[in-house]
Amino acid sequence: MRIRACLCHFFFLLLHGYFIIAMNKTIYSRFDKKAITDLPIVTFPGRVITIITPGEAEKAVDYLLQSDIMGVDTETKPAFHKGEQNKVALLQVSNRDTCFLFRLNITGITPAIKRLLEDKSIKKIGLSWHDDIRGLEAREKFTPGLFIDLQDIVGEIGIKDLSLQKIYANIFHQKISKRQRLTNWEATALSDKQKQYAAIDAWSCILIYDEIVRLKKTGEYNLVVVPEPENIQPVAKVDSDAKDAEASDNKEKPKKEGKAATEKKKTRTKATRKPSRAKTVKRSTSKAKSSKAETNKAETVNV
């Protein structure tokens, strides 16, 4: 009976462990970019509100400061000419269900927006946010509040990718479309696609942060370590370089031999040509002598 009970307990633990592993989320140290193409596209389910006046900015900031967390991002009109540089045109700030698009190219950084950026009571999550701060400070100096950059914490669960699209695809198996990134963010009116894109970039930062915190706390994930591309590439490169060097050496040898053969041919040609000229001179001389002899003979006969 004891043996049977022990076996039952053993199989129970085995099955329990199996189900725990099966329920765990699988994430990769590096996510395959090609795999993103076939993933379903993310859509923002909440409200998107565009802010174009200081009064609207005041109300929006008051609303956002009642949230428990915010996601942030910025957009800038792309520059396609050398030396051209544009200021940040859009600041998007989202809570869990509403995203506000502050059109800085119209309003600038108002006192309300500055108050939001300097707030230290609510976590604001961004990605590569250090660069965004520099862009915002180019418009107006401010003291950054409580911001958390996903690039600083994503490595805590073993993820080495730093782009928003790859991190989101890795954790949630959905694709963030980047088609609107290089559009005109200073247009008179933003398109619905631009608004959706901007909202997703800010809102998705909240989802990623929450999931990283959850996975760290529970440990409910399996990390698949993908080999570093740098560790594989140099070996192949050395081999290919060696092959290329060998091939180039083989190519150079025939060329050198070809040059030597050409020089020999030229020498032979010259040597061949010289005797022919000498023969021609001798022949012409002999002809001249014979003609003179015939002439003298003729003269003698005539005399």
Coordinates of C-alpha atoms in Angstrom, one line a residue:
M1 CA 0.0 0.0 0.0
R2 CA 2.8 2.4 0.9
I3 CA 4.6 1.7 -2.4
R4 CA 1.3 2.3 -4.3
A5 CA 0.8 5.6 -2.4
C6 CA 4.3 6.7 -3.1
L7 CA 3.9 5.9 -6.8
C8 CA 0.7 7.8 -7.0
H9 CA 2.3 10.8 -5.3
F10 CA 5.3 10.6 -7.6
F11 CA 3.1 10.6 -10.8
F12 CA 1.0 13.4 -9.3
L13 CA 4.1 15.6 -8.9
L14 CA 5.3 14.6 -12.3
L15 CA 2.0 15.6 -14.0
H16 CA 1.9 18.8 -11.9
G17 CA 5.4 19.7 -13.0
Y18 CA 4.5 19.0 -16.6
F19 CA 1.4 21.2 -16.5
I20 CA 3.4 24.0 -14.8
I21 CA 6.0 23.9 -17.6
A22 CA 3.3 23.7 -20.3
M23 CA 1.5 26.7 -18.7
N24 CA 4.7 28.8 -18.6
K25 CA 5.3 31.5 -21.3
T26 CA 8.1 30.8 -23.7
I27 CA 10.3 33.8 -24.5
Y28 CA 13.5 34.1 -26.5
S29 CA 16.7 35.9 -25.7
R30 CA 16.5 37.2 -29.3
F31 CA 13.3 37.0 -31.4
D32 CA 13.5 36.1 -35.1
K33 CA 12.6 39.2 -37.1
K34 CA 11.2 37.1 -39.9
A35 CA 8.7 35.5 -37.5
I36 CA 7.1 38.9 -36.8
T37 CA 5.7 39.1 -40.4
D38 CA 3.0 36.5 -39.9
L39 CA 1.9 37.6 -36.4
P40 CA -1.5 39.3 -35.9
I41 CA -1.4 43.1 -35.8
V42 CA -1.9 45.0 -32.6
T43 CA -4.8 47.5 -32.4
F44 CA -5.4 50.0 -29.6
P45 CA -8.7 49.3 -28.0
G46 CA -9.2 52.7 -26.1
R47 CA -9.8 56.3 -26.9
V48 CA -7.4 58.6 -28.8
I49 CA -7.7 62.3 -28.1
T50 CA -5.7 64.9 -29.9
I51 CA -4.6 68.0 -28.0
I52 CA -4.0 71.3 -29.9
T53 CA -4.5 74.1 -27.3
P54 CA -3.1 74.9 -23.9
G55 CA -6.5 74.7 -22.4
E56 CA -7.0 71.1 -23.7
A57 CA -3.5 70.2 -22.5
E58 CA -4.4 71.4 -18.9
K59 CA -7.5 69.2 -18.8
A60 CA -5.6 66.2 -20.3
V61 CA -2.8 66.4 -17.8
D62 CA -5.2 66.7 -14.9
Y63 CA -6.9 63.5 -16.1
L64 CA -3.6 61.6 -16.7
L65 CA -2.2 62.4 -13.2
Q66 CA -5.1 60.4 -11.7
S67 CA -3.8 57.2 -13.4
D68 CA -1.7 54.5 -11.7
I69 CA 0.7 54.2 -14.7
M70 CA 1.4 55.9 -18.0
G71 CA 3.1 54.9 -21.3
V72 CA 5.0 57.6 -23.2
D73 CA 6.6 58.1 -26.6
T74 CA 7.3 60.9 -29.1
E75 CA 7.2 61.4 -32.8
T76 CA 9.3 63.7 -35.1
K77 CA 8.8 64.6 -38.7
P78 CA 11.5 62.7 -40.7
A79 CA 14.3 64.6 -42.3
F80 CA 15.4 63.4 -45.7
H81 CA 18.1 66.0 -46.5
K82 CA 21.6 66.3 -45.1
G83 CA 21.9 68.7 -42.2
E84 CA 18.1 68.9 -41.8
Q85 CA 16.8 68.4 -38.2
N86 CA 13.2 68.7 -37.0
K87 CA 12.0 69.2 -33.4
V88 CA 9.7 66.7 -31.7
A89 CA 6.2 67.2 -33.2
L90 CA 4.1 64.9 -31.0
L91 CA 4.1 63.7 -27.4
Q92 CA 1.8 60.7 -26.8
V93 CA 0.9 59.8 -23.3
S94 CA -1.5 56.9 -22.5
N95 CA -2.9 55.2 -19.5
R96 CA -4.6 51.8 -19.6
D97 CA -7.6 53.0 -21.8
T98 CA -7.0 56.5 -23.1
C99 CA -4.2 58.0 -25.1
F100 CA -3.6 61.8 -25.5
L101 CA -1.7 63.1 -28.5
F102 CA -0.1 66.4 -27.6
R103 CA 0.8 68.2 -30.8
L104 CA 3.9 70.1 -29.7
N105 CA 4.5 71.6 -33.1
I106 CA 1.3 73.6 -32.5
T107 CA 1.2 74.1 -28.7
G108 CA 4.9 73.8 -27.8
I109 CA 5.6 72.5 -24.2
T110 CA 2.9 74.3 -22.2
P111 CA 3.1 74.7 -18.4
A112 CA 0.7 71.8 -18.0
I113 CA 2.8 69.5 -20.2
K114 CA 5.9 70.5 -18.3
R115 CA 4.2 69.6 -15.1
L116 CA 3.4 66.2 -16.5
L117 CA 7.0 65.6 -17.6
E118 CA 8.3 66.6 -14.2
D119 CA 5.9 64.6 -12.1
K120 CA 7.5 62.1 -9.7
S121 CA 4.5 60.4 -8.3
I122 CA 3.4 58.2 -11.2
K123 CA 5.5 55.8 -13.2
K124 CA 5.9 56.7 -16.9
I125 CA 7.1 53.8 -19.1
G126 CA 9.0 54.4 -22.3
L127 CA 11.5 52.8 -24.6
S128 CA 14.8 54.4 -25.5
W129 CA 13.3 57.3 -23.5
H130 CA 16.7 58.9 -22.9
D131 CA 16.7 60.0 -26.6
D132 CA 13.1 61.2 -26.3
I133 CA 14.0 63.4 -23.3
R134 CA 16.8 65.0 -25.3
G135 CA 14.4 65.8 -28.1
L136 CA 11.9 67.3 -25.7
E137 CA 14.5 69.4 -24.0
A138 CA 15.4 70.8 -27.3
R139 CA 12.0 72.5 -27.2
E140 CA 12.2 73.5 -23.5
K141 CA 14.3 72.6 -20.6
F142 CA 12.7 70.6 -17.8
T143 CA 13.7 68.3 -14.9
P144 CA 12.6 64.7 -15.9
G145 CA 10.2 63.1 -13.4
L146 CA 9.7 59.4 -12.7
F147 CA 10.4 57.6 -16.0
I148 CA 11.3 53.9 -16.5
D149 CA 13.0 52.8 -19.8
L150 CA 12.1 49.3 -20.9
Q151 CA 15.6 48.9 -22.4
D152 CA 17.0 49.1 -18.8
I153 CA 14.8 46.3 -17.4
V154 CA 14.0 43.9 -20.2
G155 CA 17.3 42.1 -19.7
E156 CA 16.2 41.0 -16.2
I157 CA 14.1 38.2 -17.8
G158 CA 16.8 37.4 -20.4
I159 CA 15.6 39.3 -23.4
K160 CA 18.4 41.0 -25.3
D161 CA 16.4 42.7 -28.1
L162 CA 15.9 46.4 -27.6
S163 CA 13.3 47.4 -30.2
L164 CA 9.7 47.8 -29.2
Q165 CA 8.4 45.7 -32.1
K166 CA 10.7 42.7 -31.2
I167 CA 10.0 42.9 -27.5
Y168 CA 6.3 43.0 -27.9
A169 CA 6.3 40.2 -30.5
N170 CA 8.4 38.1 -28.1
I171 CA 6.2 38.5 -25.1
F172 CA 2.7 38.8 -26.6
H173 CA 3.1 37.2 -30.1
Q174 CA 1.6 40.1 -31.8
K175 CA 3.0 42.6 -34.4
I176 CA 3.3 46.3 -33.9
S177 CA 3.2 47.8 -37.4
K178 CA 5.8 50.5 -38.1
R179 CA 4.5 51.7 -41.4
Q180 CA 3.5 55.2 -40.1
R181 CA 6.9 55.9 -38.5
L182 CA 8.3 57.9 -41.3
T183 CA 5.1 59.9 -42.1
N184 CA 4.6 63.7 -41.7
W185 CA 4.0 64.3 -38.0
E186 CA 3.6 68.0 -38.6
A187 CA 0.7 67.6 -41.0
T188 CA -2.3 69.9 -40.5
A189 CA -4.4 67.0 -39.3
L190 CA -3.1 63.5 -38.4
S191 CA -4.6 60.5 -40.1
D192 CA -6.4 57.8 -38.2
K193 CA -3.5 55.4 -39.0
Q194 CA -1.0 57.9 -37.5
K195 CA -3.2 58.3 -34.4
Q196 CA -3.5 54.5 -34.0
Y197 CA 0.2 54.0 -34.5
A198 CA 1.1 56.7 -31.9
A199 CA -1.3 55.4 -29.3
I200 CA -0.1 51.8 -29.7
D201 CA 3.6 52.9 -29.2
A202 CA 2.7 54.5 -25.8
W203 CA 0.1 52.1 -24.6
S204 CA 2.2 48.9 -25.4
C205 CA 4.9 50.2 -23.1
I206 CA 2.5 49.7 -20.1
L207 CA 1.6 46.1 -21.2
I208 CA 5.3 45.2 -21.6
Y209 CA 6.2 46.7 -18.2
D210 CA 3.4 44.9 -16.4
E211 CA 4.3 41.6 -18.0
I212 CA 8.0 41.9 -17.1
V213 CA 7.1 42.6 -13.5
R214 CA 4.7 39.6 -13.4
L215 CA 7.2 37.2 -15.0
K216 CA 10.0 38.3 -12.6
K217 CA 7.7 37.8 -9.6
T218 CA 6.2 34.4 -10.6
G219 CA 9.0 33.0 -12.7
E220 CA 6.3 31.6 -15.0
Y221 CA 8.4 31.6 -18.2
N222 CA 10.8 29.5 -20.1
L223 CA 13.8 31.3 -21.6
V224 CA 15.1 29.9 -24.9
V225 CA 18.7 31.2 -25.4
V226 CA 19.3 32.0 -29.0
P227 CA 23.0 31.9 -30.0
E228 CA 24.6 35.3 -30.5
P229 CA 25.0 36.1 -34.2
E230 CA 28.5 37.4 -33.4
N231 CA 29.6 34.0 -32.1
I232 CA 28.8 32.3 -35.4
Q233 CA 29.7 34.9 -38.0
P234 CA 33.4 35.3 -37.3
V235 CA 34.2 31.6 -37.9
A236 CA 32.4 31.6 -41.2
K237 CA 34.0 34.9 -42.1
V238 CA 37.5 33.5 -41.4
D239 CA 36.9 30.5 -43.6
S240 CA 35.4 32.6 -46.4
D241 CA 38.3 35.0 -46.1
A242 CA 40.8 32.2 -46.3
K243 CA 39.0 30.8 -49.4
D244 CA 38.9 34.2 -51.0
A245 CA 42.6 34.7 -50.3
E246 CA 43.4 31.3 -51.8
A247 CA 41.2 32.0 -54.8
S248 CA 42.9 35.4 -55.3
D249 CA 46.3 33.8 -55.1
N250 CA 45.3 31.2 -57.7
K251 CA 44.1 34.0 -59.9
E252 CA 47.2 36.0 -59.6
K253 CA 49.6 33.2 -60.6
P254 CA 48.1 32.6 -64.1
K255 CA 48.3 36.3 -64.6
K256 CA 52.0 36.4 -63.8
E257 CA 52.7 33.4 -66.0
G258 CA 50.6 35.0 -68.7
K259 CA 52.8 38.1 -68.6
A260 CA 56.0 36.1 -68.8
A261 CA 54.7 34.1 -71.7
T262 CA 53.7 37.3 -73.5
E263 CA 57.2 38.8 -73.0
K264 CA 58.7 35.6 -74.4
K265 CA 56.4 35.8 -77.4
K266 CA 57.3 39.4 -78.0
T267 CA 61.0 38.5 -77.8
R268 CA 60.5 35.6 -80.2
T269 CA 58.6 37.8 -82.6
K270 CA 61.3 40.5 -82.5
A271 CA 63.9 37.8 -83.1
T272 CA 61.9 36.4 -86.0
R273 CA 61.4 39.8 -87.5
K274 CA 65.1 40.8 -87.5
P275 CA 66.3 37.9 -89.7
S276 CA 63.5 38.5 -92.2
R277 CA 64.6 42.1 -92.6
A278 CA 68.3 41.0 -93.1
K279 CA 67.2 38.5 -95.7
T280 CA 65.2 41.2 -97.5
V281 CA 68.2 43.5 -97.5
K282 CA 70.4 40.7 -98.9
R283 CA 67.9 39.8 -101.5
S284 CA 67.5 43.4 -102.6
T285 CA 71.3 43.8 -102.7
S286 CA 71.7 40.7 -104.8
K287 CA 69.0 41.8 -107.1
A288 CA 70.7 45.2 -107.5
K289 CA 74.0 43.5 -108.2
S290 CA 72.6 41.2 -110.8
S291 CA 70.8 44.1 -112.5
K292 CA 74.0 46.1 -112.5
A293 CA 75.8 43.2 -114.0
E294 CA 73.2 42.8 -116.7
T295 CA 73.4 46.5 -117.4
N296 CA 77.2 46.4 -117.8
K297 CA 76.8 43.4 -120.0
A298 CA 74.3 45.1 -122.1
E299 CA 76.6 48.2 -122.4
T300 CA 79.5 46.0 -123.4
V301 CA 77.4 44.4 -126.1
N302 CA 76.3 47.7 -127.4
V303 CA 79.9 49.0 -127.6

